[in-house]
Amino acid sequence: MSKKTVLVVFGGVSSEHDISLISAQGVIANLDREKFDLLMMGITREGKSFLYDGPLDLLGGDRWAQSAHITPAVISPSTEHHGVIQFSADRAKIFPVDVVFPVLHGKNGEDGTIQGLLDLSGIPYVGCGTAASAVCMDKEIERSVADSAGIPQAKWMSLKKHDYDRDPDYILSEAPDELGFPIFVKPARAGSSVGVSRAENTAELREAVLKAFREDDKIVLEETVDGLEVECAVLGNEEPVASVVGRIALSGELYDFEDKYVSNTSELKIPADIDDTLSTQVRAMAVKAFKAFGCAGLTRVDFFIRRGDNAVLLNEPNTMPGFTPISMYPKLFDCCGVPYGELITRLIELALDRAKK
């Protein structure tokens, strides 16, 4: 059986550009080269795309984009090409691609944009489709779908910048009445906790809202849930399976960008130190959410377990969760007996299987 060509795409025009580079290093280094041939495509912060054929360590610090190992290239939207068009001074060359692994986090990668391009191109790809990616990326729409599907979650409200600018004082008084303090404020369409704040009072709420609006013109405000934060990885297409449950033992009040990817001071407990009944409930709800959002391939679903009544509440789904060496998704399945390299192979095979249907 001939090897399939996998195009790994990294970088992107996103606040999570740097995390994508780290995740891609892990995916590329652990791709089974006996089964797959590799092509690498990087997208700069400005949105320029290049085929890259240099060493893996240049991905760190974005050095790949300044190297001599890049040539301009784009994913062709035409099913006739079914691959990448590389441009040189006097000609264009087509590189056929069997499957794409878009290791892109956040805006312009995890939000259905590149998924739509790949649907046009007819190239299978790892992860959720266009609609599910867009729904799960937009916290307002995702929470509306969860409410409709009967998936319990914290109380929430959304806010558009236009409405806030028109009457900020009204909004700042309405939110505490609806949610109570403290309030978490999040950009509607950003990930890795970028732009997220916790407000204890009206003054902090005003600052948190302005911070979130710097990332997006639509934000979500949520009540604070006093409880444990747990995560569950889901893998599959029509018959998805859930991993063991993991728990984050926070070093501070918020599991933010710094803690996730820089200081790494919060502790991951895998499996989570919760009883079997709660673990079973979380795993079942993770699969229910996966299906309700129309996910495919992979999604990490995050929950709160509220103290007092042990209610399991949806926090959020992540359709292209981090694949860094310290990321929860691969660690959860490693605990289930699926090591990192095998997990990558399974995700690629799931993408190819979905394309056959």
Coordinates of C-alpha atoms in Angstrom, one line a residue:
M1 CA 0.0 0.0 0.0
S2 CA 1.5 3.4 -1.0
K3 CA 2.1 6.0 1.6
K4 CA -0.2 8.9 2.0
T5 CA 1.1 12.4 1.8
V6 CA 0.3 14.5 4.9
L7 CA 0.4 18.3 4.8
V8 CA 1.0 19.7 8.3
V9 CA 0.0 23.4 8.4
F10 CA 1.2 25.6 11.2
G11 CA 1.4 29.2 12.3
G12 CA -1.5 31.3 11.2
V13 CA -2.9 34.8 11.7
S14 CA -3.9 34.3 15.3
S15 CA -3.0 35.2 18.9
E16 CA -2.1 31.5 19.2
H17 CA 0.4 31.5 16.4
D18 CA 3.3 30.6 18.8
I19 CA 1.4 27.7 20.3
S20 CA 0.7 26.4 16.9
L21 CA 4.4 26.2 16.2
I22 CA 5.1 24.2 19.3
S23 CA 2.2 21.9 18.6
A24 CA 3.3 21.4 15.0
Q25 CA 6.8 20.4 16.2
G26 CA 5.3 17.6 18.2
V27 CA 3.1 16.4 15.4
I28 CA 5.8 16.5 12.8
A29 CA 8.4 14.8 15.0
N30 CA 6.1 12.0 15.8
L31 CA 4.5 11.4 12.4
D32 CA 4.9 7.7 11.4
R33 CA 7.2 8.1 8.4
E34 CA 6.8 4.5 7.4
K35 CA 3.1 5.2 6.8
F36 CA 3.1 8.8 5.7
D37 CA 5.1 11.2 3.6
L38 CA 5.4 14.7 5.0
L39 CA 4.9 18.2 3.5
M40 CA 5.0 21.3 5.8
M41 CA 3.3 24.6 5.2
G42 CA 3.8 27.6 7.4
I43 CA 1.5 30.6 7.6
T44 CA 3.1 33.8 8.8
R45 CA 1.4 36.3 11.3
E46 CA 0.6 38.4 8.3
G47 CA -1.1 35.6 6.4
K48 CA 1.6 34.7 3.8
S49 CA 1.9 30.9 3.2
F50 CA 5.0 29.0 2.3
L51 CA 6.1 25.4 1.8
Y52 CA 8.9 24.7 4.3
D53 CA 11.5 22.0 3.9
G54 CA 14.0 23.0 6.7
P55 CA 14.9 21.6 10.1
L56 CA 12.2 21.3 12.7
D57 CA 14.0 23.3 15.3
L58 CA 13.6 26.5 13.2
L59 CA 9.9 26.5 14.0
G60 CA 10.8 27.8 17.4
G61 CA 10.8 31.6 17.5
D62 CA 9.4 31.7 14.0
R63 CA 12.9 31.3 12.5
W64 CA 11.5 29.1 9.7
A65 CA 9.9 32.2 8.1
Q66 CA 13.3 34.0 7.8
S67 CA 15.1 30.9 6.5
A68 CA 16.2 29.9 3.1
H69 CA 13.9 26.8 3.3
I70 CA 10.7 28.5 2.3
T71 CA 8.9 28.9 -1.1
P72 CA 5.6 30.7 -1.6
A73 CA 2.7 28.3 -1.9
V74 CA -1.0 28.1 -1.4
I75 CA -3.6 25.3 -0.9
S76 CA -5.5 25.2 -4.1
P77 CA -9.3 25.6 -3.8
S78 CA -9.7 23.5 -6.9
T79 CA -10.5 19.8 -6.7
E80 CA -8.6 19.4 -10.0
H81 CA -5.3 20.1 -8.1
H82 CA -6.1 18.4 -4.8
G83 CA -3.1 19.8 -3.2
V84 CA -0.6 22.7 -2.9
I85 CA 0.6 25.1 -5.6
Q86 CA 4.2 26.2 -5.1
F87 CA 5.4 29.3 -6.9
S88 CA 8.9 30.0 -8.2
A89 CA 10.2 32.8 -10.4
D90 CA 9.2 31.2 -13.7
R91 CA 6.7 28.5 -12.9
A92 CA 4.2 26.9 -10.6
K93 CA 4.3 23.3 -9.4
I94 CA 1.5 21.2 -7.9
F95 CA 2.2 19.0 -4.9
P96 CA -0.7 16.5 -4.5
V97 CA -1.9 16.0 -0.9
D98 CA -3.9 13.1 0.5
V99 CA -4.7 14.6 3.9
V100 CA -4.1 17.9 5.8
F101 CA -3.3 18.1 9.5
P102 CA -4.2 21.8 10.3
V103 CA -2.3 22.3 13.5
L104 CA -3.8 25.8 13.9
H105 CA -5.3 27.1 17.0
G106 CA -7.8 29.9 17.4
K107 CA -8.9 32.4 14.8
N108 CA -8.2 31.7 11.1
G109 CA -7.5 28.0 11.8
E110 CA -9.8 26.5 14.4
D111 CA -12.9 28.5 13.4
G112 CA -13.9 26.9 10.2
T113 CA -12.0 29.1 7.8
I114 CA -9.3 26.7 6.7
Q115 CA -11.8 23.9 7.0
G116 CA -14.0 25.6 4.4
L117 CA -11.0 26.0 2.1
L118 CA -10.2 22.3 2.4
D119 CA -13.8 21.4 1.7
L120 CA -13.6 23.4 -1.5
S121 CA -10.3 21.7 -2.4
G122 CA -11.7 18.2 -1.8
I123 CA -8.7 17.4 0.5
P124 CA -9.5 15.4 3.7
Y125 CA -8.4 17.0 6.9
V126 CA -7.9 16.1 10.6
G127 CA -10.5 17.4 12.9
C128 CA -13.9 18.9 12.9
G129 CA -15.7 20.1 9.8
T130 CA -16.4 23.7 8.8
A131 CA -19.7 24.1 10.7
A132 CA -18.7 22.4 13.9
S133 CA -15.4 24.3 14.0
A134 CA -17.2 27.6 13.6
V135 CA -19.8 26.8 16.2
C136 CA -17.4 25.6 18.8
M137 CA -15.1 28.6 18.2
D138 CA -17.8 31.1 18.8
K139 CA -18.7 30.9 22.5
E140 CA -22.0 32.7 22.1
I141 CA -23.2 30.2 19.4
E142 CA -21.7 27.2 21.2
R143 CA -23.5 28.1 24.4
S144 CA -26.8 28.6 22.6
V145 CA -26.4 25.1 21.0
A146 CA -25.5 23.6 24.4
D147 CA -28.6 25.1 26.0
S148 CA -30.7 23.7 23.1
A149 CA -29.2 20.3 23.5
G150 CA -29.9 20.3 27.3
I151 CA -26.2 20.3 28.3
P152 CA -25.9 22.1 31.7
Q153 CA -23.5 25.0 31.9
A154 CA -22.8 28.1 33.9
K155 CA -25.1 31.2 33.5
W156 CA -23.9 33.4 30.7
M157 CA -24.6 36.4 28.6
S158 CA -23.1 37.8 25.4
L159 CA -22.2 41.4 24.5
K160 CA -21.3 43.1 21.2
K161 CA -18.9 46.0 21.1
H162 CA -21.4 48.2 19.3
D163 CA -24.0 47.8 22.1
Y164 CA -21.4 48.3 24.8
D165 CA -20.2 51.5 23.2
R166 CA -23.7 52.8 23.0
D167 CA -24.5 52.3 26.7
P168 CA -21.6 50.9 28.7
D169 CA -23.0 51.9 32.1
Y170 CA -26.2 49.9 31.5
I171 CA -24.3 46.8 30.5
L172 CA -21.9 47.1 33.5
S173 CA -24.9 47.2 35.8
E174 CA -26.9 44.5 34.1
A175 CA -24.2 41.8 34.2
P176 CA -23.8 41.7 38.0
D177 CA -27.6 41.5 38.3
E178 CA -27.7 38.5 36.0
L179 CA -24.5 36.7 36.9
G180 CA -23.2 38.1 40.3
F181 CA -19.6 38.7 41.1
P182 CA -17.0 37.4 40.3
I183 CA -17.6 37.4 36.6
F184 CA -15.4 35.8 33.9
V185 CA -15.1 37.8 30.7
K186 CA -13.9 36.2 27.5
P187 CA -13.6 37.1 23.9
A188 CA -16.2 35.1 22.0
R189 CA -13.8 33.8 19.4
A190 CA -10.3 33.3 20.9
G191 CA -8.6 30.4 22.6
S192 CA -5.8 29.5 25.0
S193 CA -7.4 31.9 27.5
V194 CA -6.2 34.9 25.5
G195 CA -8.0 38.1 26.6
V196 CA -9.8 36.3 29.5
S197 CA -10.2 38.0 32.9
R198 CA -11.9 37.6 36.2
A199 CA -13.7 40.6 37.6
E200 CA -14.5 41.0 41.3
N201 CA -16.2 44.4 41.0
T202 CA -17.6 47.0 38.6
A203 CA -14.2 48.7 38.0
E204 CA -12.5 45.4 37.2
L205 CA -15.4 44.4 35.0
R206 CA -15.0 47.5 33.0
E207 CA -11.3 46.7 32.5
A208 CA -12.0 43.1 31.7
V209 CA -14.6 44.0 29.1
L210 CA -12.2 46.4 27.4
K211 CA -9.4 43.8 27.4
A212 CA -11.7 41.2 25.8
F213 CA -12.8 43.6 23.2
R214 CA -9.2 44.1 22.1
E215 CA -9.4 40.5 20.9
D216 CA -12.9 40.3 19.5
D217 CA -15.9 42.6 18.9
K218 CA -18.1 40.1 20.6
I219 CA -17.5 38.8 24.2
V220 CA -19.1 36.4 26.6
L221 CA -19.6 37.0 30.4
E222 CA -20.1 34.0 32.7
E223 CA -20.9 33.4 36.3
T224 CA -18.0 32.0 38.3
V225 CA -18.4 28.4 39.2
D226 CA -16.9 27.3 42.5
G227 CA -15.6 23.9 41.6
L228 CA -13.0 21.7 39.9
E229 CA -12.0 22.1 36.3
V230 CA -11.8 18.8 34.5
E231 CA -11.2 17.9 30.9
C232 CA -12.0 14.9 28.7
A233 CA -10.6 14.1 25.3
V234 CA -12.9 12.6 22.6
L235 CA -11.7 10.7 19.6
G236 CA -13.7 9.4 16.6
N237 CA -16.3 10.2 14.0
E238 CA -19.8 8.6 14.2
E239 CA -18.9 6.4 17.2
P240 CA -16.6 8.6 19.3
V241 CA -14.9 7.4 22.5
A242 CA -14.0 9.4 25.5
S243 CA -10.7 9.3 27.3
V244 CA -10.1 9.2 31.1
V245 CA -10.9 12.5 32.8
G246 CA -8.1 14.8 33.7
R247 CA -8.0 17.6 36.2
I248 CA -6.1 20.9 36.4
A249 CA -4.8 21.8 39.8
L250 CA -4.6 25.5 39.4
S251 CA -1.6 27.5 40.7
G252 CA -3.7 30.7 40.6
E253 CA -7.3 31.8 40.0
L254 CA -7.1 31.4 36.3
Y255 CA -5.6 28.8 34.0
D256 CA -4.4 31.4 31.6
F257 CA -2.0 31.6 28.6
E258 CA 1.1 32.1 30.8
D259 CA 0.3 29.1 33.0
K260 CA -0.6 26.8 30.0
Y261 CA 2.4 27.4 27.9
V262 CA 5.1 29.4 29.7
S263 CA 5.4 28.9 33.4
N264 CA 3.5 25.5 33.5
T265 CA 3.0 25.8 37.2
S266 CA -0.5 24.3 37.4
E267 CA -0.5 20.5 37.9
L268 CA -2.3 18.1 35.6
K269 CA -3.8 15.1 37.4
I270 CA -4.4 12.2 35.0
P271 CA -6.7 10.4 35.8
A272 CA -8.5 13.1 37.8
D273 CA -8.9 12.5 41.5
I274 CA -12.7 12.3 41.3
D275 CA -15.0 9.3 42.1
D276 CA -16.0 6.8 39.4
T277 CA -19.6 8.1 39.2
L278 CA -18.5 11.6 38.4
S279 CA -15.9 10.4 35.9
T280 CA -18.5 8.3 34.1
Q281 CA -20.9 11.3 34.0
V282 CA -18.2 13.6 32.6
R283 CA -17.2 11.1 29.9
A284 CA -20.8 10.6 28.9
M285 CA -21.4 14.3 28.7
A286 CA -18.2 14.9 26.7
V287 CA -19.5 12.4 24.0
K288 CA -23.0 14.1 24.1
A289 CA -21.4 17.5 23.6
F290 CA -19.2 16.1 20.8
K291 CA -22.2 14.8 18.9
A292 CA -24.4 17.9 19.7
F293 CA -21.8 20.2 18.1
G294 CA -21.3 17.9 15.1
C295 CA -17.7 17.3 15.9
A296 CA -15.4 14.8 14.1
G297 CA -11.9 13.5 14.6
L298 CA -11.0 15.1 17.9
T299 CA -12.2 17.6 20.5
R300 CA -11.2 18.2 24.1
V301 CA -14.3 19.0 26.1
D302 CA -13.8 21.0 29.4
F303 CA -16.1 20.9 32.4
F304 CA -16.6 22.3 35.9
I305 CA -17.7 20.0 38.7
R306 CA -19.4 22.4 41.1
R307 CA -18.7 22.1 44.8
G308 CA -21.7 21.6 47.0
D309 CA -23.9 19.6 44.6
N310 CA -21.3 17.9 42.2
A311 CA -23.1 19.2 39.2
V312 CA -21.2 18.7 36.0
L313 CA -21.3 21.9 33.9
L314 CA -19.9 22.4 30.4
N315 CA -17.1 24.9 30.2
E316 CA -16.1 24.7 26.5
P317 CA -15.1 22.5 23.6
N318 CA -11.8 22.8 21.9
T319 CA -11.8 21.4 18.4
M320 CA -8.0 21.7 17.8
P321 CA -6.6 21.4 21.3
G322 CA -2.9 21.9 22.0
F323 CA -0.6 19.2 20.9
T324 CA 2.4 20.6 22.8
P325 CA 4.4 18.2 25.0
I326 CA 2.5 19.4 28.1
S327 CA -0.9 19.4 26.5
M328 CA -3.9 17.6 28.1
Y329 CA -5.4 16.0 25.0
P330 CA -2.5 13.7 24.1
K331 CA -1.8 13.0 27.7
L332 CA -5.3 11.8 28.4
F333 CA -5.2 9.3 25.6
D334 CA -1.7 8.2 26.5
C335 CA -3.2 7.3 29.9
C336 CA -5.7 5.2 27.9
G337 CA -2.9 3.3 26.2
V338 CA -2.8 5.3 23.0
P339 CA 0.7 6.9 22.8
Y340 CA 1.3 10.2 21.0
G341 CA 2.5 8.8 17.7
E342 CA -0.3 6.3 17.5
L343 CA -2.8 9.0 18.3
I344 CA -1.6 11.1 15.4
T345 CA -1.9 8.1 13.1
R346 CA -5.5 7.5 14.3
L347 CA -6.5 11.1 13.7
I348 CA -5.2 10.9 10.1
E349 CA -7.0 7.6 9.5
L350 CA -10.2 9.1 10.9
A351 CA -9.9 12.0 8.5
L352 CA -9.4 9.7 5.5
D353 CA -12.3 7.5 6.7
R354 CA -14.6 10.5 6.9
A355 CA -13.7 11.5 3.3
K356 CA -14.9 8.1 2.0
K357 CA -18.5 8.6 3.3

